[in-house]
Short mmCIF file of C-alpha atoms and ligand atoms in Angstrom, two decimals:
data_model
loop_
_atom_site.label_atom_id
_atom_site.label_comp_id
_atom_site.label_asym_id
_atom_site.label_seq_id
_atom_site.Cartn_x
_atom_site.Cartn_y
_atom_site.Cartn_z
CA MET A 1 -0.22 0.03 -0.09
CA PRO A 2 1.80 3.18 -1.06
CA LEU A 3 2.03 6.01 1.74
CA SER A 4 0.16 9.18 1.22
CA ASP A 5 2.02 12.06 -0.39
CA LYS A 6 2.60 13.90 3.12
CA ALA A 7 4.08 10.67 4.71
CA GLU A 8 6.10 9.68 1.81
CA LYS A 9 7.83 13.08 1.54
CA ILE A 10 8.85 12.80 5.30
CA ARG A 11 9.94 9.04 4.59
CA ALA A 12 12.06 10.55 1.72
CA ARG A 13 13.94 12.87 3.86
CA LYS A 14 15.83 10.30 5.16
CA GLY A 15 19.46 11.25 5.18
CA LYS A 16 18.52 14.99 3.56
CA ALA A 17 17.19 18.00 5.45
CA PRO A 18 16.47 17.39 9.10
CA ILE A 19 12.51 16.76 9.72
CA SER A 20 10.94 19.43 12.24
CA ALA A 21 8.50 18.13 14.47
CA LEU A 22 6.27 19.78 17.43
CA THR A 23 3.17 18.69 19.40
CA ALA A 24 -0.12 20.63 18.68
CA TYR A 25 -3.18 20.18 20.55
CA ASP A 26 -5.44 23.13 19.73
CA TYR A 27 -6.23 24.92 16.73
CA ALA A 28 -4.74 28.23 17.53
CA THR A 29 -1.23 26.66 17.91
CA ALA A 30 -1.43 24.42 15.33
CA ARG A 31 -2.49 27.49 12.85
CA LEU A 32 1.04 29.16 14.36
CA LEU A 33 3.28 26.43 13.82
CA ASP A 34 1.83 25.25 10.40
CA GLU A 35 2.28 28.98 9.09
CA GLU A 36 6.12 28.79 10.56
CA GLY A 37 6.36 25.76 8.40
CA VAL A 38 6.78 22.93 11.03
CA ASP A 39 6.57 19.73 8.88
CA LEU A 40 4.89 17.67 11.06
CA LEU A 41 2.44 18.15 13.91
CA LEU A 42 1.78 15.39 16.70
CA VAL A 43 -1.25 15.77 18.35
CA GLY A 44 0.67 13.77 21.25
CA ASP A 45 -1.06 11.70 24.07
CA SER A 46 1.18 14.34 26.26
CA LEU A 47 -1.99 16.34 25.89
CA GLY A 48 -2.70 14.02 29.03
CA MET A 49 -0.58 16.27 30.96
CA VAL A 50 0.04 19.61 29.58
CA VAL A 51 -3.50 20.06 28.39
CA LEU A 52 -5.90 18.06 30.43
CA GLY A 53 -3.87 17.69 33.86
CA PHE A 54 -3.52 14.10 34.25
CA PRO A 55 -0.21 13.07 35.82
CA ASP A 56 0.87 10.76 32.82
CA THR A 57 -0.43 9.76 29.65
CA THR A 58 -2.03 6.75 30.74
CA HIS A 59 -5.39 8.61 31.23
CA VAL A 60 -5.87 9.58 27.64
CA THR A 61 -8.75 8.03 25.89
CA ILE A 62 -9.28 8.10 21.88
CA ASP A 63 -12.05 10.66 22.35
CA HIS A 64 -9.79 13.11 23.83
CA MET A 65 -7.64 12.36 20.95
CA ILE A 66 -10.51 12.44 18.64
CA HIS A 67 -11.44 16.03 20.01
CA HIS A 68 -8.12 17.30 19.63
CA THR A 69 -7.27 15.93 16.57
CA ALA A 70 -10.02 17.81 14.82
CA ALA A 71 -9.03 21.11 16.69
CA VAL A 72 -5.02 21.13 15.00
CA ALA A 73 -6.75 19.65 11.70
CA ARG A 74 -8.69 22.83 11.36
CA GLY A 75 -5.74 24.89 12.22
CA THR A 76 -3.36 22.94 9.37
CA LYS A 77 -3.01 23.47 5.81
CA ARG A 78 0.35 21.82 5.15
CA ALA A 79 1.93 20.14 8.07
CA LEU A 80 1.57 16.37 8.33
CA ILE A 81 -0.85 16.08 10.91
CA LEU A 82 0.00 12.88 13.30
CA GLY A 83 -2.22 11.43 15.89
CA ASP A 84 -1.29 9.23 18.78
CA LEU A 85 -3.13 6.16 19.41
CA PRO A 86 -3.14 6.24 23.10
CA ILE A 87 -3.08 3.55 25.91
CA ASN A 88 -5.27 0.59 25.42
CA THR A 89 -6.62 1.73 21.73
CA TYR A 90 -4.59 -0.90 19.96
CA PRO A 91 -4.46 -4.57 21.72
CA ASP A 92 -4.79 -6.35 18.39
CA PRO A 93 -4.92 -5.48 14.71
CA GLY A 94 -8.58 -5.43 14.43
CA THR A 95 -9.03 -2.65 17.22
CA ALA A 96 -5.83 -0.97 16.10
CA VAL A 97 -7.04 -0.50 12.52
CA ALA A 98 -10.62 0.58 13.68
CA ASN A 99 -9.18 3.60 16.01
CA ALA A 100 -6.90 4.68 13.79
CA ARG A 101 -9.57 5.14 11.50
CA ARG A 102 -11.41 7.42 14.03
CA LEU A 103 -8.18 9.49 14.47
CA VAL A 104 -8.19 10.00 10.36
CA ASP A 105 -11.78 10.57 10.31
CA ALA A 106 -11.26 13.49 12.75
CA GLY A 107 -8.27 15.10 10.73
CA ALA A 108 -5.13 12.94 11.39
CA GLU A 109 -2.85 12.07 8.11
CA ALA A 110 -0.95 9.31 10.08
CA VAL A 111 -0.94 7.73 13.31
CA LYS A 112 1.75 6.66 15.90
CA LEU A 113 1.74 3.86 18.12
CA GLU A 114 4.12 2.82 21.07
CA GLY A 115 6.49 -0.26 20.85
CA GLY A 116 8.56 -2.71 18.87
CA VAL A 117 8.19 -6.22 17.82
CA ARG A 118 5.17 -6.72 19.59
CA GLN A 119 3.49 -3.91 17.39
CA ALA A 120 4.58 -4.80 14.31
CA GLY A 121 0.98 -6.95 13.32
CA LYS A 122 -0.63 -3.80 13.93
CA VAL A 123 1.23 -1.49 12.17
CA SER A 124 0.80 -3.64 8.92
CA ALA A 125 -2.73 -3.50 9.60
CA ILE A 126 -3.24 -0.09 9.77
CA VAL A 127 -0.70 0.62 6.75
CA ALA A 128 -2.61 -2.02 4.80
CA ASP A 129 -5.84 0.03 5.75
CA GLY A 130 -4.09 2.73 3.96
CA ILE A 131 -3.25 4.79 6.92
CA PRO A 132 0.44 5.94 7.51
CA VAL A 133 1.80 4.77 10.72
CA VAL A 134 4.84 6.23 12.59
CA GLY A 135 6.64 3.96 15.38
CA HIS A 136 7.72 5.05 18.87
CA LEU A 137 10.72 3.23 20.34
CA GLY A 138 13.02 4.17 23.50
CA MET A 139 11.26 5.41 26.43
CA LEU A 140 7.69 4.42 25.94
CA PRO A 141 5.49 6.87 28.14
CA GLN A 142 2.36 4.69 28.03
CA ARG A 143 4.54 2.36 30.10
CA VAL A 144 5.79 4.74 32.54
CA ASN A 145 4.45 3.21 35.57
CA GLU A 146 5.59 -0.18 34.47
CA GLU A 147 8.85 1.03 34.18
CA GLY A 148 8.68 3.40 37.24
CA GLY A 149 9.48 6.52 35.87
CA TYR A 150 11.01 8.30 32.84
CA LYS A 151 14.40 6.66 32.10
CA LYS A 152 17.21 6.69 29.31
CA LYS A 153 17.16 4.02 27.19
CA GLY A 154 20.04 2.29 24.93
CA ARG A 155 22.50 1.88 28.05
CA THR A 156 23.68 -1.29 27.31
CA ASP A 157 24.25 -3.24 24.08
CA ASP A 158 21.65 -5.79 24.71
CA GLU A 159 19.19 -2.77 25.33
CA THR A 160 20.17 -0.98 21.98
CA GLN A 161 20.02 -4.52 20.17
CA ALA A 162 16.23 -4.89 21.76
CA ILE A 163 15.42 -1.27 20.35
CA LEU A 164 16.95 -1.97 16.89
CA GLU A 165 14.97 -5.44 16.73
CA GLY A 166 11.90 -3.46 17.15
CA ALA A 167 12.78 -0.57 14.74
CA LEU A 168 13.83 -3.06 12.03
CA ALA A 169 10.30 -5.10 12.79
CA LEU A 170 8.73 -1.57 12.53
CA GLN A 171 10.00 -0.77 9.55
CA GLU A 172 9.44 -4.22 7.95
CA ALA A 173 5.86 -3.87 8.84
CA GLY A 174 5.48 -0.47 7.11
CA VAL A 175 6.06 2.69 9.10
CA CYS A 176 7.01 6.27 7.70
CA ALA A 177 9.48 7.16 10.48
CA ILE A 178 10.00 6.41 14.07
CA VAL A 179 10.05 8.69 17.26
CA LEU A 180 13.18 7.68 19.62
CA GLU A 181 12.55 9.17 22.89
CA SER A 182 15.38 9.36 25.40
CA VAL A 183 17.72 6.98 23.78
CA LEU A 184 21.26 7.83 24.36
CA PRO A 185 23.08 9.56 21.78
CA LYS A 186 25.36 6.74 20.95
CA ALA A 187 22.67 4.05 20.73
CA SER A 188 20.61 6.86 18.45
CA ARG A 189 23.01 7.34 16.12
CA LEU A 190 23.67 3.57 15.44
CA LEU A 191 19.80 3.19 14.99
CA THR A 192 19.28 6.16 12.54
CA GLU A 193 22.48 4.55 10.72
CA LYS A 194 20.64 1.22 10.54
CA LEU A 195 17.30 2.35 9.60
CA ASP A 196 16.30 3.40 5.94
CA VAL A 197 13.25 5.21 7.66
CA PRO A 198 13.69 8.57 9.31
CA SER A 199 14.34 8.50 12.95
CA ILE A 200 12.69 11.42 14.66
CA GLY A 201 14.43 12.52 18.20
CA ILE A 202 13.19 13.88 21.40
CA GLY A 203 15.94 13.57 24.40
CA CYS A 204 18.60 11.73 22.26
CA GLY A 205 20.79 14.52 22.03
CA GLU A 206 21.54 16.84 18.96
CA GLY A 207 22.23 15.67 15.52
CA ASN A 208 21.70 12.04 16.21
CA CYS A 209 18.46 11.32 14.55
CA ASP A 210 16.87 12.48 11.26
CA GLY A 211 14.58 15.04 12.80
CA GLU A 212 13.68 16.40 16.06
CA ILE A 213 10.39 16.51 17.81
CA ALA A 214 9.44 18.55 20.77
CA VAL A 215 6.57 19.19 23.15
CA ILE A 216 5.27 22.61 22.38
CA THR A 217 4.78 23.64 26.11
CA ASP A 218 8.53 22.89 26.45
CA VAL A 219 9.54 24.85 24.05
CA ILE A 220 7.57 28.06 24.69
CA GLY A 221 7.52 27.86 28.11
CA SER A 222 4.01 27.48 28.86
CA TYR A 223 3.86 24.43 31.25
CA PRO A 224 6.69 25.70 34.04
CA TRP A 225 5.51 22.82 36.82
CA PHE A 226 7.33 20.05 34.80
CA VAL A 227 10.16 20.55 32.02
CA PRO A 228 12.38 17.50 31.02
CA PRO A 229 16.16 18.12 31.67
CA PHE A 230 16.73 17.89 27.79
CA ALA A 231 14.09 20.42 26.74
CA THR A 232 15.02 23.77 25.29
CA GLN A 233 12.95 26.43 26.60
CA ARG A 234 12.90 29.23 23.88
CA ALA A 235 9.98 31.61 25.30
CA ASP A 236 8.58 32.07 28.64
CA VAL A 237 4.83 32.16 27.97
CA ALA A 238 3.95 31.31 31.57
CA GLY A 239 5.69 34.62 32.75
CA GLU A 240 4.02 36.63 30.03
CA ILE A 241 0.52 35.52 30.67
CA LYS A 242 1.22 36.03 34.69
CA GLN A 243 2.32 39.69 33.80
CA ALA A 244 -0.62 40.29 31.48
CA VAL A 245 -2.96 38.90 34.23
CA LYS A 246 -1.12 41.22 36.61
CA GLY A 247 -1.84 44.30 34.49
CA TYR A 248 -5.41 43.48 33.76
CA LEU A 249 -5.90 43.36 37.75
CA ASN A 250 -3.95 46.24 38.56
CA ALA A 251 -6.09 47.84 35.92
CA LEU A 252 -9.12 46.87 37.64
CA GLY A 253 -7.72 48.04 40.93
CA GLY A 254 -7.58 44.75 42.58
O1 KIV B 301 2.85 12.48 23.00
C1 KIV B 301 3.96 13.12 22.65
O2 KIV B 301 4.08 14.29 23.05
C2 KIV B 301 5.10 12.27 21.87
C3 KIV B 301 6.17 12.86 21.87
C4 KIV B 301 6.94 12.98 23.33
C5 KIV B 301 7.20 12.21 20.76
O3 KIV B 301 4.63 11.27 21.67
#
């Protein structure tokens, strides 16, 4: 099954110009990021924390994702819109396809799911249904409770080898790219070298992957209560909001 034009363009960027990717969860942010020329907008299940106030992504449902994917789609003209399949929505190939289709109906142009070898059959089924898929390996936020926190991956040769096996299985199943999260730089470089599809890194160090993805609230500084150590904050939107609200209250004599 050929990939859609946008997904194929992302896949074809391997080894060429770096892929830029950011998360977006609402119309206005999506529109701003799209107008600035970001290649890929991920409606990430990180919305569970930074938009909905849950402690982690394991509380996110397909209905949350549909609601936010539709808003992002309304604000996006050119970027590839990637929707996260949240936890428990891809237990088997049939359910995975049905839920991927619901995200596409809401406006997603590709879907992302977490995990390697055990997800390959589900990836093949979704791709066979005509929906491009992006993989997600390394630190898997949907498994944060089993893993006891957000930990770096690729710390040993065996761990790196296991990620590589997963990545090759996903590639064989037809993914158009793979997100690598919190994989140590040496392991990230090795995975990037071994793969024919682009790796898109977060917390993998600079220049070790074919592209970079970041959570928008980390980049603009609008969620100050938790910022991952690897994030580069480029604005202080939380500070600006507080200043603006102070000004508003002062003007009212409050
Ligand atoms: O949900 C998300 O924001 C993600 C990124 C961490 C890649 O999956």
